[in-house]
Amino acid sequence: MNMIARTMRDEKVTLAHGGGGKAMRDLIDTVFTSVFAPESREDQARLSEAALQEPGARLAFTTDSFVVDPVEFPGGDIGKIAVCGTVNDLAVGGARPLWLSAAFIIEEGTEVALLRRIVASMKAEADKAGVKIVTGDTKVVGRGMADKVFVTTAGVGVIPPGRNLLAENIRAGDVVLVNGKLGDHGAAILAARGDMALSSEVTSDCAGLGHLVEAVLAAAPGVRAARDATRGGVASVLNELAEAAGLSIEIDETNLPLRKEVKGMCEILGLDPLYLANEGTLALVVPEDQAEAALAAMRALPEGRDACVIGKVLDGTPGRVTMRTLFGGARIVDMLVGEQLPRIC
Amino acid sequence: MNMIARTMRDEKVTLAHGGGGKAMRDLIDTVFTSVFAPESREDQARLSEAALQEPGARLAFTTDSFVVDPVEFPGGDIGKIAVCGTVNDLAVGGARPLWLSAAFIIEEGTEVALLRRIVASMKAEADKAGVKIVTGDTKVVGRGMADKVFVTTAGVGVIPPGRNLLAENIRAGDVVLVNGKLGDHGAAILAARGDMALSSEVTSDCAGLGHLVEAVLAAAPGVRAARDATRGGVASVLNELAEAAGLSIEIDETNLPLRKEVKGMCEILGLDPLYLANEGTLALVVPEDQAEAALAAMRALPEGRDACVIGKVLDGTPGRVTMRTLFGGARIVDMLVGEQLPRIC
């Protein structure tokens, strides 16, 4: 107990906290496991789950590193995004998210108070999503060798028997939906970074979408495919979907759900909101006759309040995404070329 | 295909490679998925495994971030260590390692050739261990915001029904074994770092231990517990085992398997080899009557060639680890206090 007092007193992470000895254990105990409360101190989580043993159930497994700058931003922080991002990667594959791992790379000198806020935020978000953070790791690197803290989560979930969301399932005539406004996360990060002298009320859309996907699948079991529109924005996931399906997608500019502030920021900076990152927004492709049911299911939830149709699938040039513009013309919506906003997630 | 040529031609990673668009996809396609060959392009792996559906089987889940400096060292590189480390975390819990995720945080300006070497090394090590790298992520951060490349792996395996390696199972009279020489990894990294002006023939012990653990469990099914002695060395894992078991452990200095070069380096630098990191060395606790069988099983494999008994479990002060020294005295072997070698893994 003396050690805890001694090593945590100054409230900055030191290299000793990464050394594998007492200081590391104190950091892990006081900051991480005291909050995440894993069932044992073994290095690996050991997990049982009846759903996994159903015949035909599959396991879903995904990972993402999070390097967002700044690590705290309006509407979230790197911890929240690290939980939501991985929960959403599982959910859009039709999996029920169950367990997460969390690995932290921490720069020497980082305030312990910041770590505590990040960890609290992860715990809150995991609880909301109904997942458990069951295993983890911490590494400490020297000053200037990393930028404050990077978080890598991996997630495991179960895909119930019979569920198979897959871009290859998409058919001409299907409808493309989103659950909410586009580009809020990218816009919030841009404003939070401060080097644009932008002031903005926009907050990140960062949210876990596991419950929303479950609700949609219950109401519209014919859903073909879903993707979360993170880096590269909605434009990139629509291109991925069109390419994998070998069909084309046409969206309608008049239908794009955009906040006035985001629209304004994009106009000032010459950005295209279709390429702005989202962290709680997904694109869903559904058969036309189930679109209304899917929309209703989403709109019943806070993270789907602004759900709407943005386009449809056509038997056109395979892999092509086009947009009917406000002025009645049409333009190609390509994948993002080059960099847009670095370190948005 | 033009894009691939264009973005890979200069052979350095740029921020555009992290932006979520075409350049990112090219990097992922040409450097990562072309080698790891995941079954689909979906963001999450979807996995079936009969062993998971056996009644009583449990899933094991673990993660580690790897930040070793230098990223290439005698006997391995950050990719090899990232695969072996996670395989070993699963194996020492009694799990058969099955699937890995791999997330890369890459500093802008990193040579693509270095990434290719790391990826090739991961693939080779995964093949050797019988695991598949099924999902991954890449992020790019600005120059100076990370040190070349950090790799985070998470691993999933299956613990067959009835297996329960657990420090709480340890009993007084049990025997403590290791599978090989101590401290090689720490010594190799120290020498490779170059700032000690040490030249050394020592190479890292970095190795996957999944097959070895399976062989030991087949030969000595009574194995109580196992730990891989990475950061903090053998001293730290023995302390963890003694503490969790509520017993004491006594090791014998004459029995410690040390290379002459490692011993010499430790003498020159005033380091204790018990605290040097290993990346292919585990401590096993077995009932005395199964020790010979466990040793024989290990010695039949290259990564267990130097297996030996290093100590025994006593009904002494709970959590205490002591060492009988060469001169017949005894000293306490505490957990590592403070930092020893930063960025060894």
XYZ file of C-alpha atoms in Angstrom, chain A residues 96-302:
207
model
C -23.674 -9.146 -30.383
C -20.649 -7.481 -28.781
C -19.583 -9.267 -25.588
C -15.990 -8.675 -24.578
C -13.306 -6.081 -25.192
C -9.584 -5.925 -24.590
C -7.895 -2.579 -24.009
C -4.191 -1.907 -24.521
C -2.678 1.456 -23.620
C 0.534 2.990 -24.921
C 1.255 5.857 -22.584
C 3.793 8.638 -22.997
C 6.020 9.272 -20.005
C 4.791 12.383 -18.228
C 1.120 11.828 -19.023
C -1.087 12.886 -16.144
C -2.600 10.035 -14.210
C -5.760 12.136 -13.903
C -6.149 12.056 -17.689
C -5.811 8.282 -17.690
C -8.447 8.064 -14.980
C -10.876 10.132 -17.041
C -10.252 7.976 -20.098
C -10.751 4.767 -18.129
C -13.958 6.068 -16.509
C -15.269 6.985 -19.913
C -14.464 3.520 -21.279
C -16.204 1.864 -18.359
C -19.328 4.001 -18.763
C -19.508 3.302 -22.477
C -18.887 -0.417 -22.040
C -21.704 -0.592 -19.481
C -24.021 1.215 -21.857
C -23.153 -1.186 -24.662
C -23.468 -4.231 -22.420
C -19.871 -5.331 -23.018
C -17.119 -6.141 -20.534
C -13.514 -5.012 -20.714
C -11.958 -8.296 -19.679
C -8.245 -8.023 -20.412
C -5.677 -5.351 -21.078
C -2.114 -4.136 -21.178
C -0.139 -0.976 -20.474
C 3.137 0.114 -21.968
C 4.985 3.305 -21.175
C 7.236 4.948 -23.755
C 9.665 7.809 -23.273
C 8.710 11.442 -23.609
C 8.221 12.343 -27.251
C 7.975 8.690 -28.317
C 4.175 8.753 -28.408
C 1.531 11.456 -28.184
C 0.038 11.225 -24.663
C -1.916 8.017 -24.992
C -2.902 5.588 -27.715
C -5.586 3.019 -27.023
C -6.076 -0.230 -28.920
C -9.219 -2.213 -28.337
C -10.094 -5.605 -29.715
C -13.593 -6.970 -29.496
C -15.201 -10.371 -29.493
C -18.874 -11.000 -30.066
C -21.222 -13.722 -31.199
C -23.048 -13.759 -34.522
C -26.273 -15.688 -33.931
C -26.986 -18.590 -36.268
C -28.516 -17.543 -39.577
C -27.310 -13.965 -39.543
C -25.099 -12.988 -42.426
C -24.748 -9.286 -43.123
C -22.567 -9.069 -46.185
C -22.084 -6.518 -48.941
C -22.394 -9.334 -51.491
C -26.047 -9.715 -50.438
C -26.969 -6.286 -51.757
C -29.418 -6.215 -54.699
C -30.466 -3.543 -57.179
C -33.519 -1.777 -55.803
C -32.280 -1.847 -52.195
C -32.364 1.326 -50.177
C -29.449 2.990 -48.354
C -30.142 4.361 -44.874
C -28.109 6.196 -42.276
C -28.985 6.508 -38.601
C -28.094 10.158 -38.146
C -26.310 13.341 -39.133
C -23.102 13.107 -41.120
C -19.662 14.424 -40.288
C -20.183 15.562 -36.706
C -17.129 13.734 -35.396
C -14.752 15.081 -38.026
C -16.117 18.591 -37.572
C -15.855 18.405 -33.775
C -12.225 17.244 -33.940
C -11.361 19.920 -36.448
C -12.808 22.606 -34.197
C -11.275 21.102 -31.044
C -7.829 21.092 -32.585
C -7.953 24.837 -32.402
C -5.536 25.588 -35.216
C -8.345 26.688 -37.506
C -9.607 29.360 -35.115
C -13.034 27.864 -35.550
C -15.473 27.982 -32.745
C -18.259 25.523 -32.996
C -21.087 23.977 -31.083
C -20.711 20.672 -32.898
C -20.041 17.658 -30.721
C -18.851 14.260 -31.869
C -21.531 11.724 -32.681
C -19.424 9.103 -30.876
C -21.860 6.397 -29.725
C -22.142 2.656 -29.468
C -24.571 1.225 -32.011
C -24.964 -2.342 -30.808
C -28.480 -1.884 -29.481
C -29.525 0.033 -32.589
C -28.332 -2.713 -34.929
C -30.144 -5.341 -32.849
C -33.343 -3.285 -33.002
C -33.071 -2.855 -36.760
C -32.425 -6.550 -37.318
C -35.472 -7.420 -35.234
C -37.688 -5.018 -37.179
C -36.166 -5.606 -40.605
C -34.567 -9.054 -40.666
C -33.804 -8.726 -44.358
C -31.057 -6.111 -43.809
C -28.350 -6.861 -46.363
C -25.268 -5.158 -44.976
C -24.108 -2.427 -42.626
C -20.914 -0.429 -42.283
C -19.859 2.191 -39.796
C -18.771 5.324 -41.590
C -15.626 6.284 -39.642
C -12.398 7.388 -41.350
C -13.129 8.280 -44.946
C -16.734 9.085 -44.102
C -19.937 7.907 -45.725
C -18.390 8.296 -49.190
C -15.813 5.612 -48.456
C -18.196 3.019 -47.039
C -20.639 3.500 -49.893
C -17.780 2.892 -52.317
C -16.795 -0.250 -50.417
C -20.368 -1.520 -50.447
C -20.884 -0.764 -54.153
C -17.612 -2.406 -55.075
C -18.197 -5.558 -53.045
C -21.757 -5.835 -54.389
C -20.749 -5.186 -57.992
C -23.558 -2.621 -58.253
C -23.801 1.137 -58.178
C -25.248 3.391 -55.504
C -26.906 6.698 -56.099
C -27.391 9.145 -53.254
C -29.388 12.321 -53.257
C -27.777 15.512 -51.949
C -31.121 16.921 -50.835
C -31.535 13.978 -48.471
C -28.157 14.143 -46.748
C -28.690 14.808 -43.053
C -26.240 17.576 -42.213
C -26.124 20.017 -39.357
C -26.054 23.638 -40.398
C -22.766 24.136 -38.496
C -21.099 21.212 -40.243
C -22.293 22.405 -43.616
C -20.993 25.884 -42.826
C -17.610 24.621 -41.658
C -17.247 22.531 -44.789
C -18.080 25.507 -46.993
C -15.530 27.733 -45.258
C -12.770 25.132 -45.358
C -13.580 23.565 -48.706
C -14.262 20.158 -47.175
C -16.787 17.636 -48.364
C -18.987 16.374 -45.515
C -19.316 13.008 -47.248
C -15.670 12.376 -46.343
C -15.825 13.650 -42.764
C -15.416 10.992 -40.128
C -18.279 9.745 -37.995
C -18.044 7.672 -34.845
C -21.684 6.810 -34.273
C -23.062 6.718 -37.782
C -23.615 3.704 -39.949
C -24.871 3.061 -43.441
C -27.397 0.246 -43.822
C -28.610 -1.368 -47.009
C -32.088 -2.872 -46.774
C -34.639 -4.286 -49.205
C -37.004 -1.511 -50.209
C -40.013 -3.148 -48.547
C -38.256 -3.190 -45.168
C -36.914 0.344 -45.255
C -39.793 1.864 -43.317
C -39.558 -0.757 -40.581
C -35.814 -0.227 -40.276
C -36.220 3.543 -40.100
C -38.931 3.293 -37.458
C -36.784 0.984 -35.334
C -33.856 3.393 -35.508
C -35.915 6.490 -34.851
C -37.187 4.953 -31.630
C -33.646 5.144 -30.218
C -31.662 8.281 -29.374
